[in-house]
Each structure stands twice: as C-alpha cells, then as structure tokens.
XYZ file of C-alpha atoms in Angstrom:
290
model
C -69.430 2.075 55.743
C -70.260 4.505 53.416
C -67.134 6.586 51.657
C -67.263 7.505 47.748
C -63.698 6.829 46.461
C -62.508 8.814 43.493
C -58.805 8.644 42.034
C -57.271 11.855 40.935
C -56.605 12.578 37.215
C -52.998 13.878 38.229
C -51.944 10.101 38.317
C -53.446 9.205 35.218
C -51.681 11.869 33.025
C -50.309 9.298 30.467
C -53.664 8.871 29.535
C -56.505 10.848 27.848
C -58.989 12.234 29.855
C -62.069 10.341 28.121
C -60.113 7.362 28.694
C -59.242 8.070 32.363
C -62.699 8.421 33.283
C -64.284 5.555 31.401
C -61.324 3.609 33.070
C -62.302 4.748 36.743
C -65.314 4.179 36.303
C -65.193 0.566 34.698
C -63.133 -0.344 38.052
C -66.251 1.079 40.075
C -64.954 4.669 41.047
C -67.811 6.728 42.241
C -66.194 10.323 41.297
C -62.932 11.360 40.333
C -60.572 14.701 41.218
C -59.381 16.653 38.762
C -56.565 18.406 38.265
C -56.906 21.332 35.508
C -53.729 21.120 33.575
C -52.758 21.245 29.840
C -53.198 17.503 29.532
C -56.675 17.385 30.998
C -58.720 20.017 30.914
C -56.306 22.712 29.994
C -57.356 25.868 31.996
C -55.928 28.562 29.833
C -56.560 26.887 26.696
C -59.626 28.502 24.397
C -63.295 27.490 24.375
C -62.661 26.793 28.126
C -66.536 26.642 28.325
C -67.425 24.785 25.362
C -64.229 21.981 26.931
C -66.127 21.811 30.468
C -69.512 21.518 29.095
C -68.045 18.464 26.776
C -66.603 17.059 30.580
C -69.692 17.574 32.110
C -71.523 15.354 29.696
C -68.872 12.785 29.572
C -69.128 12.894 33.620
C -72.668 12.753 33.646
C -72.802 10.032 31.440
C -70.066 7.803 33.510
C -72.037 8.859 36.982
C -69.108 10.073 38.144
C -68.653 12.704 40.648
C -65.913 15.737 40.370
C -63.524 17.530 42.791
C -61.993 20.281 40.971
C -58.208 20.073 42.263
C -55.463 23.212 41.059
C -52.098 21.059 41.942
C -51.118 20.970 38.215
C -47.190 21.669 38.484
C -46.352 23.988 35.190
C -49.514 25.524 34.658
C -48.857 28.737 34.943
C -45.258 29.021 34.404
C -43.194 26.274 32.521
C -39.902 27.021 34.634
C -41.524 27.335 38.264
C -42.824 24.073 39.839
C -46.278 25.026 41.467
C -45.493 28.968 40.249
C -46.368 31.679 40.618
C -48.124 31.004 44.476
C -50.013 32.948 45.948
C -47.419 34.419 48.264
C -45.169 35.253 45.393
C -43.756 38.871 46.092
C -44.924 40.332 42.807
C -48.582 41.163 43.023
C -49.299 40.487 39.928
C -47.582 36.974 40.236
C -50.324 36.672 42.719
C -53.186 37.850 41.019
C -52.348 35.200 38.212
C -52.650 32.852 40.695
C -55.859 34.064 42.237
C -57.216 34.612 38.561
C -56.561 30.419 38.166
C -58.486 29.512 41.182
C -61.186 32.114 40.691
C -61.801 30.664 37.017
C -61.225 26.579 38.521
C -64.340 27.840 41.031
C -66.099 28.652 37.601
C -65.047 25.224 35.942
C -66.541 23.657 39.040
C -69.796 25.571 39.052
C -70.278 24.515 35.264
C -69.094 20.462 35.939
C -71.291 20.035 39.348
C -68.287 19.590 41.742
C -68.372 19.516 44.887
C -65.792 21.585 45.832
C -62.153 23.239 44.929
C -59.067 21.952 46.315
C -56.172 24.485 46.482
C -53.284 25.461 49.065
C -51.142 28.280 50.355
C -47.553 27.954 48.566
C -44.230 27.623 49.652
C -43.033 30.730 52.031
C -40.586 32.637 49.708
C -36.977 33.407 51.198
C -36.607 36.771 52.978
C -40.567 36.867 53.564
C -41.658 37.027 57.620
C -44.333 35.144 58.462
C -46.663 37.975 59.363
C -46.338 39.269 55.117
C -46.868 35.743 54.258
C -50.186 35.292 55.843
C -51.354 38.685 54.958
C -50.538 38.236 51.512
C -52.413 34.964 51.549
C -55.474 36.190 53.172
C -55.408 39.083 50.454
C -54.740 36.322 47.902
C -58.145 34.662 48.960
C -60.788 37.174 49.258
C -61.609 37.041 45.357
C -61.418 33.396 45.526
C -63.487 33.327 48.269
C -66.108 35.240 46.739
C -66.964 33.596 43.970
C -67.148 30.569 46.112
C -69.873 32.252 47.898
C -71.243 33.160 44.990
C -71.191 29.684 43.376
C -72.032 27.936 46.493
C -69.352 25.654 45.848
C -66.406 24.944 49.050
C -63.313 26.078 48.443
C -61.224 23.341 50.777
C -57.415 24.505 51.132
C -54.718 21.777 51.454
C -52.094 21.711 54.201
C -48.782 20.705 52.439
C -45.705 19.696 53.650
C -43.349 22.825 53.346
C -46.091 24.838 52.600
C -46.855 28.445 54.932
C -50.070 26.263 55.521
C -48.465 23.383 56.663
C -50.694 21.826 59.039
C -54.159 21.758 60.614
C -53.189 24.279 63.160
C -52.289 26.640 60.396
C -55.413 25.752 58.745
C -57.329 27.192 61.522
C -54.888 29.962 61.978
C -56.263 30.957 58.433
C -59.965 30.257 59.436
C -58.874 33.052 62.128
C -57.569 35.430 59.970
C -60.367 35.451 57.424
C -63.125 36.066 60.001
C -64.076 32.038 59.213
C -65.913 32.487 56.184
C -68.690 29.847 55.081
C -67.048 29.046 51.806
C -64.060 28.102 53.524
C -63.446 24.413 54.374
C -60.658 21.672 54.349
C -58.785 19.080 52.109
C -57.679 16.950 54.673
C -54.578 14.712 52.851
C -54.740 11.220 55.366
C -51.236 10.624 54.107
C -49.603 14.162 55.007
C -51.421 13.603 58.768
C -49.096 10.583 59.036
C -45.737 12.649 57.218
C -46.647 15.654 59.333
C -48.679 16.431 61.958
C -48.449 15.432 66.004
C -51.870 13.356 65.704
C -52.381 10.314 64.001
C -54.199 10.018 61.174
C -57.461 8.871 62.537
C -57.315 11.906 64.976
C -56.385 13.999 62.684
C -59.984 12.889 60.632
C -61.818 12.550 63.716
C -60.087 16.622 64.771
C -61.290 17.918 61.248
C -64.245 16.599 60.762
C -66.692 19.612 60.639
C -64.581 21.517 57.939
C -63.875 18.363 56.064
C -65.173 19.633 52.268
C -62.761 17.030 50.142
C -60.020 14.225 51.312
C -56.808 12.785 49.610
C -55.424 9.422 50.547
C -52.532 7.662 49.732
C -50.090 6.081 51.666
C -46.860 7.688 53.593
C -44.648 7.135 56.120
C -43.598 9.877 58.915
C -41.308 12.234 58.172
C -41.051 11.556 54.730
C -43.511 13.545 51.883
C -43.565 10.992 49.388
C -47.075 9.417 48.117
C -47.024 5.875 48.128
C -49.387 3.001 47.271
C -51.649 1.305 49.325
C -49.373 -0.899 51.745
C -45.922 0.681 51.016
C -46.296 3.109 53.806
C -47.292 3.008 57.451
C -50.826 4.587 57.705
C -53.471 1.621 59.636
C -56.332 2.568 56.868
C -59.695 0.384 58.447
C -59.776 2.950 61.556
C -59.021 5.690 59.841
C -61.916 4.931 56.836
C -63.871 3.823 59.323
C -63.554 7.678 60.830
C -63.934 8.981 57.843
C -67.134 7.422 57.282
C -68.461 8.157 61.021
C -67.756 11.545 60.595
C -70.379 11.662 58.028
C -68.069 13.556 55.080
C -69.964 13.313 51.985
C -67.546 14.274 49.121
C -65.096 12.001 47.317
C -62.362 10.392 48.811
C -59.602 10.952 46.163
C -56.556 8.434 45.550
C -53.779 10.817 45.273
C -50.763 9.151 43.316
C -49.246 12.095 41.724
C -45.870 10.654 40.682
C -46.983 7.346 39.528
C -49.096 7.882 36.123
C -46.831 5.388 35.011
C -48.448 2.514 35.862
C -51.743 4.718 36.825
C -53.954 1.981 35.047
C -53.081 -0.536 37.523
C -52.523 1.236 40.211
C -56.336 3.048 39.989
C -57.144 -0.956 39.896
C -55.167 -2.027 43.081
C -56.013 0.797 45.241
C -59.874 0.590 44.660
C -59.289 -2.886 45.805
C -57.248 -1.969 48.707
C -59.819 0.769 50.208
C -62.843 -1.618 49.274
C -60.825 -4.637 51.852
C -60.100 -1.569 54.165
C -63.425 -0.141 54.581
C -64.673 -3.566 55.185
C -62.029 -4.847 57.933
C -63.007 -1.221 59.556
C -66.804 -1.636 59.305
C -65.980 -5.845 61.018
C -64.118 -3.976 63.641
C -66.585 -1.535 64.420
C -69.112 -3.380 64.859
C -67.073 -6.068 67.337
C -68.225 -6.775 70.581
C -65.886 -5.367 73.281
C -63.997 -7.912 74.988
C-alpha cells in the first residue's frame, strides 16, 4: 500500500516551525500540511518571499512534501474565528479573503506544493442559499485563476456547518463553476464519518477522481470533533486501503487541530497508528476469499 502521510502544522503550533518539520520528519513523515498563520509562516507578515524561499530550503532539505492549507483561525481578523469568509456580506470582507487564498496559491507555487486546501464558510444569517453560492462562485474565480496559472489544485474542503457541507455540495459547486480543471477536492475521512450518508470508505472510493489532498483523523457520527487515532469510530485498514487503490498521490495529512498540546506525541502515535493500519488493510486485501 502506497499512501504518503503528512501531519498538519495546525497541531503543532506550540512549536517552531523548523522544529515541527525536523520533528515530522525524524518520525518518518513523508510531507507535511501547512497552515499559513502568524505562528508559522505568517501570511501577511513582510518579506513573505524571502520567509517561503527560507521554507522551501528547509523542506527541501528534510524531503518533505507540502500541502498549503488556509484553516488558520484569526488570520485575518483577531475577533472573528475563520473571518472574514468568503460569503461575508461586505464585498470587500470577501475580497480579503480571496486576496489570502490567491497569495497562499503563490506561497505554494514558490514551496513546490501540491495543492491548496481551502473551504466555503459558514452561511451568514439572513443570507438564502441561492446569494450564498453565487457569492462563493464569485469569491473563486480569482482564486481559480491563478491556480490555472500556477498549475497547482486548488482542493476545497467540505466542513461541517459550512454552505459546502458535503460531497454533494462539492459537486453542486463543480456545477456552478462550469467544472474547472484547477478545481479538485480535500476529502476530510473523519467529516465522511461526522457527516455524510456514506461511509467513509465510500465516500473515498465516491471521490476518488477529484481527490487533490486528504485529512484524516478520527470522529465519531454526528459529532465534529477531531480525535486521535482509536478514540473515534472510523474502521481505518479499508478505508487506507481505498485510499491507496484509488491511486491519490498527494499527502495524507493528520489533522489534529485542537491538540498542539501534546502535538509531539501525538505526530508520534498516529504515524504509528496509520503505518499498523495500512498494513492490516494491505493483509486483508490480499486474503483469499473464503
């Protein structure tokens, strides 16, 4: 079986971002996602440039591979979790928010990655559907762009309370847009379990063609709340062993967002987890039938 596991920087916070990597990549991480936030990689700080050249080298030097992911919390505004979005009813609230993916496209162009994670926003109140999408699909088209022009994915994230909440709404976008080429998927294996109708290994098997980056952690349904390896309900060795069939190529990120706590320990556990995973799948997919 043949998946390359990163862990995203967003649960390693407490730590520097040298140190992160040369820690993920001591444990045997082939790539890492990450998150563009003051702490690592600050996106509006100066000599933005200069910063992601200095990663680059750093990343080159580790062999590790990079996701560029935009789920920093307070990036943009210190009062507004995840604000502005890009369904925010000021346009220029949105075109802050297009201007921060446009320039994390350009951060991934200069680092190598192999693609851009992002997602839709929470629906403000009083907002019909029908404004939300078309505000969204407006929101995009720069984006878009200058992921054609870098040749670089950009792979949108159903979330949980999110306007894009689910792989149907995913495609609903894909509709809307005319199904651009620089449009693809970040398929989160624990929000298929929280979420949507299929099970996780559908779900991978379902997405498989637009697949351009994957989260994992584990969940349990009906809850959005990222958990480590074990503490939810997911059955990982089919659904890695999916993965892996479907032939996705990018990083398979470990997505532990609320526990940089212990994010040392954790990075170690989990790589250990998916490693015993991956192999249970591979023994069971190559077993006989009975």
């Amino acid at each position: 079986m043949t998946l390359h596991l990163g862990y995203g920087t967003n649960g390693l916070t407490d730590l520097r971002l040298d140190d992160a990597l040369g820690l993920l990549a001591d444990l045997g991480y082939e790539g890492v996602g990450l998150t563009l936030d003051h702490m690592h990689l600050d996106p509006l700080a100066p000599d933005l440039t200069e910063r992601t050249r200095q990663v680059r080298r750093r990343l080159t030097s580790l062999g590790l591979r990079v996701t560029v992911e935009t789920g920093a919390r307070y990036v943009l505004d210190p009062r507004r979790k995840h604000g502005p979005s890009l369904l925010d009813p000021d346009p220029d609230a949105r075109a802050a928010r297009t201007a921060l993916l446009v320039r994390a496209v350009d951060v991934a162009a200069e680092l190598g990655a192999h693609a851009v994670h992002c997602f839709s926003g929470i629906t403000p109140p009083g907002t019909s559907p029908d404004t939300a999408w078309k505000r969204l699909t407006e929101a995009l088209t720069l984006v878009l762009e200058a992921a054609d022009r870098s040749g670089i994915p950009l792979a949108i994230e159903p979330e949980p309370g999110h306007l894009l909440a689910t792989l149907a709404d995913f495609h609903h976008l894909r509709g809307l847009l005319g199904d651009p080429g620089p449009l693809g998927l970040t398929l989160d294996i624990g929000h298929c379990q929280c979420l949507e109708e299929a099970t996780p290994l559908e779900c991978v098997k379902e997405s498989a063609p637009w697949l351009r980056h994957v989260q994992i952690e584990d969940m349990r349904r009906g809850v959005h709340e990222h958990l480590p390896f074990g503490e939810g309900e997911i059955d990982f060795p089919p659904v890695l062993a999916a993965l892996a069939a479907s032939d996705y190529r990018g990083l398979t990120v470990v997505e532990l967002p609320r526990h940089s706590h212990a994010g040392p320990e954790l990075a170690r556990t989990s790589i250990d987890f998916l490693r015993d995973a991956m192999t249970r799948g591979t023994a069971t997919e190559g077993a006989a039938p009975c």
